[in-house]
Structure formats: structure tokens, C-alpha cells
GROMACS .gro file of C-alpha atoms in nm:
model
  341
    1UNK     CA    1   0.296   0.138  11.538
    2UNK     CA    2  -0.063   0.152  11.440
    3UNK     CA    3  -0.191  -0.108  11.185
    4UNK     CA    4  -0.537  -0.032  11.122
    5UNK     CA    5  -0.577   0.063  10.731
    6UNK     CA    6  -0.205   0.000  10.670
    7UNK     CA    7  -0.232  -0.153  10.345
    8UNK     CA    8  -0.497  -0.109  10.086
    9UNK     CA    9  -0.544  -0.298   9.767
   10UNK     CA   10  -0.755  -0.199   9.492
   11UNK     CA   11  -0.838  -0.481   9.186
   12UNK     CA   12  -1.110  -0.714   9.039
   13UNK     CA   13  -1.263  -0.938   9.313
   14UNK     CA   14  -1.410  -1.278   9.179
   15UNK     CA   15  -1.517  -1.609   9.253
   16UNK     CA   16  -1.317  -1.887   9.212
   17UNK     CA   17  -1.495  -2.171   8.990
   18UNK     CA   18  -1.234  -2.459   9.111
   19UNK     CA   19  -1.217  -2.785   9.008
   20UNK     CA   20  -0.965  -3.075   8.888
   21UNK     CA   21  -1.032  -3.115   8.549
   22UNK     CA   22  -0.851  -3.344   8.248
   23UNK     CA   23  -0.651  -3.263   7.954
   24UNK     CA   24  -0.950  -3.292   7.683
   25UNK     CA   25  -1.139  -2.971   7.845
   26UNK     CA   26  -0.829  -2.778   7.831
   27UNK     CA   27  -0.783  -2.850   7.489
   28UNK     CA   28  -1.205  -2.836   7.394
   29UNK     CA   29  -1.161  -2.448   7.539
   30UNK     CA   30  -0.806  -2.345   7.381
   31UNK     CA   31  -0.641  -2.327   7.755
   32UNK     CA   32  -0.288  -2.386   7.836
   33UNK     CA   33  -0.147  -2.482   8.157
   34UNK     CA   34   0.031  -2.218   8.428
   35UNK     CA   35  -0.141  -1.933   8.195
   36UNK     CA   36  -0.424  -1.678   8.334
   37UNK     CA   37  -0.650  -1.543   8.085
   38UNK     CA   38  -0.972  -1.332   8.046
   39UNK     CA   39  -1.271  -1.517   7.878
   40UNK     CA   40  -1.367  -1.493   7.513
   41UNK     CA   41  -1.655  -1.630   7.388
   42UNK     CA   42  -1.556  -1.931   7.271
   43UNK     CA   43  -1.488  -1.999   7.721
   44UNK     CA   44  -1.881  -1.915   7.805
   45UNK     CA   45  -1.998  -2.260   7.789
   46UNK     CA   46  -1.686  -2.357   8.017
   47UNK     CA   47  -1.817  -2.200   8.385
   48UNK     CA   48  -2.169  -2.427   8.323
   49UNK     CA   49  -1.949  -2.747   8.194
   50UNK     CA   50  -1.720  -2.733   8.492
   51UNK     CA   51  -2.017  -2.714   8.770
   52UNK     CA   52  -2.197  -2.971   8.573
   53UNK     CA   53  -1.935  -3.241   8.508
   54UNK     CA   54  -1.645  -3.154   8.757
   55UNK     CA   55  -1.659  -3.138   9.146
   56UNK     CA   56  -1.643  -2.753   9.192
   57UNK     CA   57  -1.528  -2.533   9.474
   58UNK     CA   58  -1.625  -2.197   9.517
   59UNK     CA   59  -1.338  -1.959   9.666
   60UNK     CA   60  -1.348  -1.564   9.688
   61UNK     CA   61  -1.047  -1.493   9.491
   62UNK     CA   62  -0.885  -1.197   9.221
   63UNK     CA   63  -0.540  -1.182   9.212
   64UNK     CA   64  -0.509  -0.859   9.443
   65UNK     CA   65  -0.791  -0.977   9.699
   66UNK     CA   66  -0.627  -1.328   9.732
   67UNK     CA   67  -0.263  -1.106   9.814
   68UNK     CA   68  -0.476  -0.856  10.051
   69UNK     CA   69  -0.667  -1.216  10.236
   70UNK     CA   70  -0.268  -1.334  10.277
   71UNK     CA   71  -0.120  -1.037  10.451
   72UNK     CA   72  -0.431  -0.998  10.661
   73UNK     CA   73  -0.438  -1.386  10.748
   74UNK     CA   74  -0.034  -1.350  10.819
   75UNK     CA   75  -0.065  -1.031  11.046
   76UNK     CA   76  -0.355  -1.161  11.292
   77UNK     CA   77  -0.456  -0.746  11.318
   78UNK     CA   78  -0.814  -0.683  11.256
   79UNK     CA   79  -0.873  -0.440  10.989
   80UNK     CA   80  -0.503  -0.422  10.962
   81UNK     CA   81  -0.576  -0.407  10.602
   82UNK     CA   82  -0.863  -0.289  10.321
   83UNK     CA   83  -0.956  -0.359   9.989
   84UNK     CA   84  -1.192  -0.201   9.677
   85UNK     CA   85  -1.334  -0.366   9.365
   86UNK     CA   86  -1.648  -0.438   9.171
   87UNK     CA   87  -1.904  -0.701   9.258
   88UNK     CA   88  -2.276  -0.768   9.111
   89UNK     CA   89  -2.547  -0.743   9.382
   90UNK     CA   90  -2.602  -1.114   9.367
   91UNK     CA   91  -2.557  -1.436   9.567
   92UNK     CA   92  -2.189  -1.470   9.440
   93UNK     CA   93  -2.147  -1.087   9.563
   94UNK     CA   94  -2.300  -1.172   9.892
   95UNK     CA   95  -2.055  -1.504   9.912
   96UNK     CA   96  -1.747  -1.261   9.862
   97UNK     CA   97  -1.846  -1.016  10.073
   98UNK     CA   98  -1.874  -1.286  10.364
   99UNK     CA   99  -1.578  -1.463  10.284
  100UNK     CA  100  -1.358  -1.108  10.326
  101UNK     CA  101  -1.566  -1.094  10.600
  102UNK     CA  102  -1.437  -1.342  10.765
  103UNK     CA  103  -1.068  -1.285  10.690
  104UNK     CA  104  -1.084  -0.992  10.844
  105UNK     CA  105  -1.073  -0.756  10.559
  106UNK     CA  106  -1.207  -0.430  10.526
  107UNK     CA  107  -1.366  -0.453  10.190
  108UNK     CA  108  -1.572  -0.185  10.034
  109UNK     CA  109  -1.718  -0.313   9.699
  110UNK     CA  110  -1.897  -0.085   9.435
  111UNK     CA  111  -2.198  -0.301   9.401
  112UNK     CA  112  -2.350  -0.317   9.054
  113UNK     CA  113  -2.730  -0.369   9.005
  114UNK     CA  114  -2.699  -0.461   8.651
  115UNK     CA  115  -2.380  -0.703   8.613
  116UNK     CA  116  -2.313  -1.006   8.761
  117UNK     CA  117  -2.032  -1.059   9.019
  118UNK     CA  118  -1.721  -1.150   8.798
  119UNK     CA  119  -1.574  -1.560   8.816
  120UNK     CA  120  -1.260  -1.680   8.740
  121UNK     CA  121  -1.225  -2.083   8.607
  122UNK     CA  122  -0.928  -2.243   8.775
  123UNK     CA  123  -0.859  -2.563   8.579
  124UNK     CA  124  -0.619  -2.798   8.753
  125UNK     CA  125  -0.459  -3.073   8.603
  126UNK     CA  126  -0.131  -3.257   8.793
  127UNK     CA  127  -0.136  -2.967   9.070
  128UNK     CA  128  -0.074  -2.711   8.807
  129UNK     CA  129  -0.365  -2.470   8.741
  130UNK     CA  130  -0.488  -2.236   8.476
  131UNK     CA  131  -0.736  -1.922   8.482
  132UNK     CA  132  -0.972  -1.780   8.282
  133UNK     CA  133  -1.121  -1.496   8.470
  134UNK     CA  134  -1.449  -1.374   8.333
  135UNK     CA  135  -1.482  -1.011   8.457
  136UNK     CA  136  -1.785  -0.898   8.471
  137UNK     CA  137  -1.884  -0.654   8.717
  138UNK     CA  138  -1.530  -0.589   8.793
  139UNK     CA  139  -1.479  -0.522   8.479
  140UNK     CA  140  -1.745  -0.178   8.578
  141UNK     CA  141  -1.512  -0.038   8.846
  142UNK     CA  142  -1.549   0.335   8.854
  143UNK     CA  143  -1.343   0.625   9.003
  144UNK     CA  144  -1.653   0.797   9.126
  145UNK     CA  145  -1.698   0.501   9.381
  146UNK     CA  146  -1.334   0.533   9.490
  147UNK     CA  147  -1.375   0.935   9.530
  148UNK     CA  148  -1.683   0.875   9.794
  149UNK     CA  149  -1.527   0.985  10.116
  150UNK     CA  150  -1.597   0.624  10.293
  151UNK     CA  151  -1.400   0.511  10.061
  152UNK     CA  152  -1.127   0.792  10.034
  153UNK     CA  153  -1.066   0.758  10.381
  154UNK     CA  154  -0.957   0.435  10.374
  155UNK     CA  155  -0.657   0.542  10.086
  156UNK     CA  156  -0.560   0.840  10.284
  157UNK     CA  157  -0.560   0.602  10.623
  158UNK     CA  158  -0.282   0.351  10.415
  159UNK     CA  159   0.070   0.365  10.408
  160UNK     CA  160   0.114   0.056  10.152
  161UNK     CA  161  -0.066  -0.012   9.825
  162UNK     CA  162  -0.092  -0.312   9.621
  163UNK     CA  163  -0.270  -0.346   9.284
  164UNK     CA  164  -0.193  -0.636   9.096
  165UNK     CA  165  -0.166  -0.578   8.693
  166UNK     CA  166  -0.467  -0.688   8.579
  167UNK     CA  167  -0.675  -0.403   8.735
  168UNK     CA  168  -0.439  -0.154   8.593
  169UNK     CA  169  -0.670  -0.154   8.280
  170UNK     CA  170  -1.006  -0.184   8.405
  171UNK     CA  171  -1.022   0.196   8.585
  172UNK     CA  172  -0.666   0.300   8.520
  173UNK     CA  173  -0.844   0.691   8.656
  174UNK     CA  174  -0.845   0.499   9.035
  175UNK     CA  175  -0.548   0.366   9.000
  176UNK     CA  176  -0.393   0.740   8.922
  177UNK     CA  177  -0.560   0.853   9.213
  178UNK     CA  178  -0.412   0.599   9.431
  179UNK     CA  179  -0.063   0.696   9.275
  180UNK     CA  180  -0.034   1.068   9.294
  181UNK     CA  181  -0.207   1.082   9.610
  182UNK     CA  182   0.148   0.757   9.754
  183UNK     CA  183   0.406   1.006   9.544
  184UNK     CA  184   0.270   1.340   9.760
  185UNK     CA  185   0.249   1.137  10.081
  186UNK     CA  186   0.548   0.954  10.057
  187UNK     CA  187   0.348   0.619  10.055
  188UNK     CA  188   0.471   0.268   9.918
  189UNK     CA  189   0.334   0.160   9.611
  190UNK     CA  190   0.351  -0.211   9.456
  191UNK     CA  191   0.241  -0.380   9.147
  192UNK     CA  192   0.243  -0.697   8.970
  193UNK     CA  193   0.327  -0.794   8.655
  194UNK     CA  194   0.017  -0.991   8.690
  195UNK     CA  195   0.002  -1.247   8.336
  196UNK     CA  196   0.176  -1.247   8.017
  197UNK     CA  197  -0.132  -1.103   7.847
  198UNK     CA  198  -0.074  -0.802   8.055
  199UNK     CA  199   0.273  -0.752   7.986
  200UNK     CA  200   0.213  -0.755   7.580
  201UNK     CA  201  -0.093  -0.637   7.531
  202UNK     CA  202  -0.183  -0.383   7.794
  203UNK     CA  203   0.206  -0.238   7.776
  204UNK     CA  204   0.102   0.104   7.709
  205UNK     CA  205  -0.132   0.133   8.107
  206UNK     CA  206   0.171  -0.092   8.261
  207UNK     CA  207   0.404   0.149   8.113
  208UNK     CA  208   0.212   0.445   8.229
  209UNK     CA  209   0.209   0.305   8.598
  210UNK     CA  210   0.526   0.138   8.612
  211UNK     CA  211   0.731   0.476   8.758
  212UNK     CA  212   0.551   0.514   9.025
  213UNK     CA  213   0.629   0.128   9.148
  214UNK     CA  214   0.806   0.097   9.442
  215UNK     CA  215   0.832  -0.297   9.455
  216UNK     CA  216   0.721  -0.482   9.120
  217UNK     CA  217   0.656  -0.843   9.121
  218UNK     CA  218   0.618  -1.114   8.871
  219UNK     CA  219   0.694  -1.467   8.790
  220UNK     CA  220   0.969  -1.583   8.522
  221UNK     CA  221   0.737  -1.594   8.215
  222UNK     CA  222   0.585  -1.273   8.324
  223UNK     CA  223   0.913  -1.140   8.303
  224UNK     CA  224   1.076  -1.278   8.025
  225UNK     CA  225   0.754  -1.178   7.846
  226UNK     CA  226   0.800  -0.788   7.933
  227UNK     CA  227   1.141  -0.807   7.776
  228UNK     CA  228   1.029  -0.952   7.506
  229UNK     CA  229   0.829  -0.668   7.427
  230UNK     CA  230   1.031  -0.400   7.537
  231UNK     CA  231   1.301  -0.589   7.293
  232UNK     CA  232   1.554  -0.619   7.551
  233UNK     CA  233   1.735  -0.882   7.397
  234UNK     CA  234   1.790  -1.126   7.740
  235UNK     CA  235   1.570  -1.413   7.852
  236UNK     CA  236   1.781  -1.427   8.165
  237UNK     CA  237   1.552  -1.315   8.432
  238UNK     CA  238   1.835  -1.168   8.696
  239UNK     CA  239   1.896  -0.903   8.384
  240UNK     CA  240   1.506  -0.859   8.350
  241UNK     CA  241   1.496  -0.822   8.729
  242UNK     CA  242   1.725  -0.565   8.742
  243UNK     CA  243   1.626  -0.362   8.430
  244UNK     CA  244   1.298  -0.344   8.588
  245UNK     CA  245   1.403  -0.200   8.896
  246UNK     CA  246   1.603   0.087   8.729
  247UNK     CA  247   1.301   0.161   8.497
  248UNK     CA  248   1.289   0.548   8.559
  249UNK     CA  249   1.073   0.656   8.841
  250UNK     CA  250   0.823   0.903   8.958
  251UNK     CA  251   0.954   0.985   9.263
  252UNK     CA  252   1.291   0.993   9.367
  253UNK     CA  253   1.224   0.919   9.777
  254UNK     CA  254   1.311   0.525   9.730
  255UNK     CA  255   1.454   0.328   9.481
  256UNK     CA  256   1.275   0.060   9.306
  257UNK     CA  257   1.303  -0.287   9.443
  258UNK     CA  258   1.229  -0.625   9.195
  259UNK     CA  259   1.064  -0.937   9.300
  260UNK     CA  260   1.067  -1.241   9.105
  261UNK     CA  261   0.944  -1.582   9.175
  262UNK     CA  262   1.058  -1.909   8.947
  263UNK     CA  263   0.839  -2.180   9.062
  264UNK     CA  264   1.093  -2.400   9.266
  265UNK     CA  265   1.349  -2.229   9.102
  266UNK     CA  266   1.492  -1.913   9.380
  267UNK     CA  267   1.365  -1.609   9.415
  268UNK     CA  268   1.517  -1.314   9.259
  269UNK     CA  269   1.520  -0.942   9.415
  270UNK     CA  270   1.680  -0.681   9.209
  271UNK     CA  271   1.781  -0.371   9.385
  272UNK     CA  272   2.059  -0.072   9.377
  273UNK     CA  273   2.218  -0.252   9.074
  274UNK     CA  274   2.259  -0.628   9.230
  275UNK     CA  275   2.074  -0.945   9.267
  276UNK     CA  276   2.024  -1.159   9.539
  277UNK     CA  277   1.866  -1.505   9.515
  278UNK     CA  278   1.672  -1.677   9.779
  279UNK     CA  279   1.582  -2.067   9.797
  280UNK     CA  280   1.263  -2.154   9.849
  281UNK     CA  281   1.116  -2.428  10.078
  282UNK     CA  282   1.125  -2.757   9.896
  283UNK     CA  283   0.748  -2.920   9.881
  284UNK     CA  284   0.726  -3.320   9.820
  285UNK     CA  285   0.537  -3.400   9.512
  286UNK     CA  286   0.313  -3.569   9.659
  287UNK     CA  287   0.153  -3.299   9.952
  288UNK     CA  288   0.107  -3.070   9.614
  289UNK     CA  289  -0.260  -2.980   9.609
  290UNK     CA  290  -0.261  -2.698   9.349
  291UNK     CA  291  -0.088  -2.402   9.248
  292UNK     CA  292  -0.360  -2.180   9.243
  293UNK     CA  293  -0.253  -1.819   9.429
  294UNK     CA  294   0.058  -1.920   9.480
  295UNK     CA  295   0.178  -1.588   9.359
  296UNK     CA  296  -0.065  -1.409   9.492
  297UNK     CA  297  -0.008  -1.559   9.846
  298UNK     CA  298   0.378  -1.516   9.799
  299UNK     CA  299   0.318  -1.119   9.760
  300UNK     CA  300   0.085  -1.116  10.071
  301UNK     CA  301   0.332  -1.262  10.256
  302UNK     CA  302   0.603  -1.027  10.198
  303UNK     CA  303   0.372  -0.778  10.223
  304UNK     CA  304   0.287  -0.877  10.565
  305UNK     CA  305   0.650  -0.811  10.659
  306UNK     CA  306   0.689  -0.505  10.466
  307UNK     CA  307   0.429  -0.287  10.645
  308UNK     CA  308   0.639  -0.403  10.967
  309UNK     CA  309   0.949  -0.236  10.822
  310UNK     CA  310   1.145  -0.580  10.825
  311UNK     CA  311   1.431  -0.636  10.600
  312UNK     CA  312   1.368  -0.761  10.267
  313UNK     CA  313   1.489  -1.105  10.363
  314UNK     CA  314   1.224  -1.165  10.596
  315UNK     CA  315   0.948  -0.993  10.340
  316UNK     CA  316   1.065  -1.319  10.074
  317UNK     CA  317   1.063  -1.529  10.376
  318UNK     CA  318   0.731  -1.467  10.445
  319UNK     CA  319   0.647  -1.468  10.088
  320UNK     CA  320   0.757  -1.823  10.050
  321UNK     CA  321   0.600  -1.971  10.382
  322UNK     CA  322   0.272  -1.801  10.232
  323UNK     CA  323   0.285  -1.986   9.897
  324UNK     CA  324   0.440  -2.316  10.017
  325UNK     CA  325   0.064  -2.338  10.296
  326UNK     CA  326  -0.147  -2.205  10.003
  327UNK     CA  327  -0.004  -2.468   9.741
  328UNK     CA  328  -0.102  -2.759   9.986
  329UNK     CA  329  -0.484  -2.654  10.000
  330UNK     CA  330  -0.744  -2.623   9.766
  331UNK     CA  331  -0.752  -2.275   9.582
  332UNK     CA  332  -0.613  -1.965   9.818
  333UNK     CA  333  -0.716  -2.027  10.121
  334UNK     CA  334  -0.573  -2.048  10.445
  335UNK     CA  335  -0.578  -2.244  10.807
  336UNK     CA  336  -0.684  -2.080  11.105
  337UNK     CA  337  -0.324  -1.920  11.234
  338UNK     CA  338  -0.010  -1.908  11.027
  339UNK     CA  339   0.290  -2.056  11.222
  340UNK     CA  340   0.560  -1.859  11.031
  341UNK     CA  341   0.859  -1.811  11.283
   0.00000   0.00000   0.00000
């Protein structure tokens, strides 16, 4: 089987502002714990605070980049996979685009003369993170760069897609390119339920792309959140899960397949009207680092397996080894080789 190109992701790449901070500059900024956010004003003074008074690490990161880094890092295929967003024409931009680089990924980034490249605070406290992402020239993604046929090419070369939630809203014309063009090839497309924020108050896009998910993922507040607003009634996320995956769908080809992580709680896959749960691997307190891209490594895992046509089992497998190495480094980034058996 021929891997070049065989999974594409599409979202808003940024850099990763890192640092173990304390409970005071959570609460000085209005930030809760295990939450991802995007910036208001009121979080503008935070980027300059944290590089000032914290010891910072700067990691290329955005939810669907950090999944797309994963699945390239746990394939070991150059150019198996490629990946479009917007990035300033800057020395962050120029960071990113070495980083990918690097991990093998075939990125091709609209480049913006007049915005900065976008950054995303990740505020740890006790292993657990929070994000604000400040957009910025992600947040300029258009569907004229995606059209270009460089670009093109590399959709029509892909058999999977991935584009985490959060782009959904940003150029929601790409992303309808990207899904009419899976639905007339009979491609796999995935998304993620990305943040609470996007489940309540960008319903109306996740509604609109929703059908034409093959696999959805999410985490349990993610989840519980989108019934909440669809007024399901349940906070019982093997329901969710399942309601989810017999959402009605674009195309009738394959049926819809759930994915939801719970922390250390197991994983739950909804699919043809039962649930399966699957433990995950068990971490000592003590070798957690941070929880940063956790979920995003857990979906590059699986979708590592996926594009190799294994069974599901393996995909959540994968998933799990993914996030249980990322948790025990710094931000989402990975050793040299994965030894996943």
C-alpha cells in the first residue's frame, strides 16, 4: 500500500508558550484548569508575563498539527502525511515550519505578511494544563490558498482527513471543500469535538460538519457539553457516545464510529448501536510531566493505525500508547522512535 499523502490535516498551527505556572496567574487571567480557550483581551498581557516570570518552552503545536506530528512520528514513513494552516511570516513562522520539518511533515502554510504567527499559552499547574490559544494569523486562513493546485494536490493525494473542531470556524469554505470532495471519493473523514467552547458556542458550523464525520472524537466534558446543548437529557457519556455516532450522515458508504477519551477513566467507542470500553495504560503519579496534547496525541495514534486498515482495537491501542509517551514529556513532543508493539 502506498503511504505518501495518506492523511491530510487542515487547522490552526501555533506555538506553544509552555511553562509551569501557579494558581495566582490562573486566577489574575480568569483561567480554569483542563479548559482550552481563545484569548480575550483581558489574556494579552499573559504571553509577555509568562516569558518574563516563568521558564518557557516553545513547542510547534495546534490541536490538529500536534495529531498530524503523532501519526507521522508513529508511522516512521516520510511524507506519509501533510498538513495546511495559517502562519505569520515571522521568526515564530520560521520555528514551525522547521519543527514540521523535522517530523517529517509535509506542511504547506499560507504565510501572512501582515499577522503574526498565532500562540497558544499552556499553563500547567500539578501536571494538568490549560490553553489559551491566541489565533492570529490562523485565525486568516483562506480557501483561495487551499484551491492553489500545490496545495489541491495534496487533498486529492489523501485518503484520511483530520480537522480538529476548532478550525471548523475559522474557514469553514476549506473545510467544505475538503468534505464534498471525501463524500465523492469515498474518503475517511474525522473530527474533534475539540473544547467545550466549541461545542456551545460554535454549534451551528459543528452541526453543519458533523454528517459528513466518519470517526468523531472528544473527551468526557466535551461530550457531556454537546448534550447539554443539544438538550439530550443524559450526562452519561456511553449514551452521548452513541447518540453521536447515529447523528444522521452525509453519506451512507460507512457508518459513523465514536471515540471518547475519560482521562484515566476507559475509552469509549460507539458504533452500530453498542459500546465498547477500553482501559487505558495506568501512569504513576509521579512520571506525570503534563497533560498537554494528550488528546491530540491519542487521535494521532489511532490515526496511525487507521490509515493501515487495522481493527479499531489496535487504532485505541495506539491512541493510548501515543498519549501515555506524550504525557511524560514536556508539551507534545515525541522521542526519536516509538516502541509501540
Amino acid at each position: 500500500m502506498a503511504y505518501e499523502g495518506i492523511l491530510f490535516g487542515m487547522g490552526n498551527p501555533l506555538l506553544d508558550i509552555s511553562a509551569v505556572v501557579d494558581h495566582q496567574f490562573l486566577e489574575k487571567y480568569d483561567i480554569k484548569l483542563n479548559n482550552a480557550i481563545l484569548a480575550e483581551e483581558k489574556h494579552l498581557a499573559m504571553y509577555e508575563e509568562m516569558t518574563t516570570k516563568y521558564n518557557v518552552e516553545y513547542i510547534a503545536g495546534g490541536a490538529t498539527q500536534n495529531s498530524i506530528r503523532v501519526a507521522q512520528w508513529m508511522l516512521q514513513i516520510p511524507g506519509a502525511t501533510s498538513y495546511i494552516g495559517g502562519i505569520g511570516k515571522d521568526q515564530f513562522g520560521e520555528e514551525m515550519k522547521k519543527n514540521s520539518k523535522l517530523a517529517g511533515v509535509n506542511v504547506h502554510y499560507q504565510e501572512d505578511e501582515s499577522t503574526p504567527t498565532g500562540t497558544c499559552a499552556v499553563c500547567i499547574v500539578s501536571g494538568e494544563r490549560s490553553l489559551v490559544a491566541n489565533l492570529s494569523a490562523a485565525n486568516c486562513y483562506k480557501s483561495e490558498h487551499l484551491k492553489r493546485p500545490e496545495n489541491w494536490a495534496l487533498v486529492e493525494k489523501a485518503k484520511y482527513f483530520y480537522i480538529a473542531g476548532f478550525f471548523l470556524p475559522i474557514s469553514p469554505d476549506s473545510v467544505q471543500l475538503v468534505v464534498d470532495h471525501a463524500v465523492a471519493n469515498n474518503r475517511v473523514f474525522s473530527v474533534n469535538l475539540s473544547s467545550p467552547v466549541i461545542c456551545e458556542f460554535y454549534k451551528e458550523v459543528l452541526d453543519r460538519f458533523l454528517p459528513y464525520a466518519d470517526f468523531v472524537f472528544g473527551n468526557e466534558t466535551e461530550a457531556r457539553t454537546f448534550s447539554r446543548v443539544n438538550a439530550w437529557e443524559t450526562d452519561q457519556v456511553d449514551e452521548i457516545a452513541l447518540k453521536i455516532s447515529q447523528w444522521p450522515k452525509a453519506s451512507g458508504t460507512r457508518k459513523r464510529i465514536t471515540i471518547i477519551t475519560q482521562g484515566l477513566d476507559p475509552v469509549i467507542v460507539a458504533e452500530d448501536g453498542k459500546v465498547k470500553k477500553f482501559p487505558v495504560i495506568k501512569l504513576p503519579k509521579e512520571k506525570l510531566i503534563d497533560t498537554n496534547g494528550a488528546g491530540d496525541a491519542f487521535v494521532g495514534g489511532f490515526l496511525s493505525q487507521l490509515v493501515q486498515e487495522k481493527p479499531i482495537e489496535d487504532c485505541v491501542k495506539a491512541g493510548c500508547y501515543a498519549s501515555n509517551v506524550i504525557i511524560q514529556r514536556s508539551g507534545c513532543s515525541v522521542p526519536e522512535k516509538p516502541d509501540f508493539r
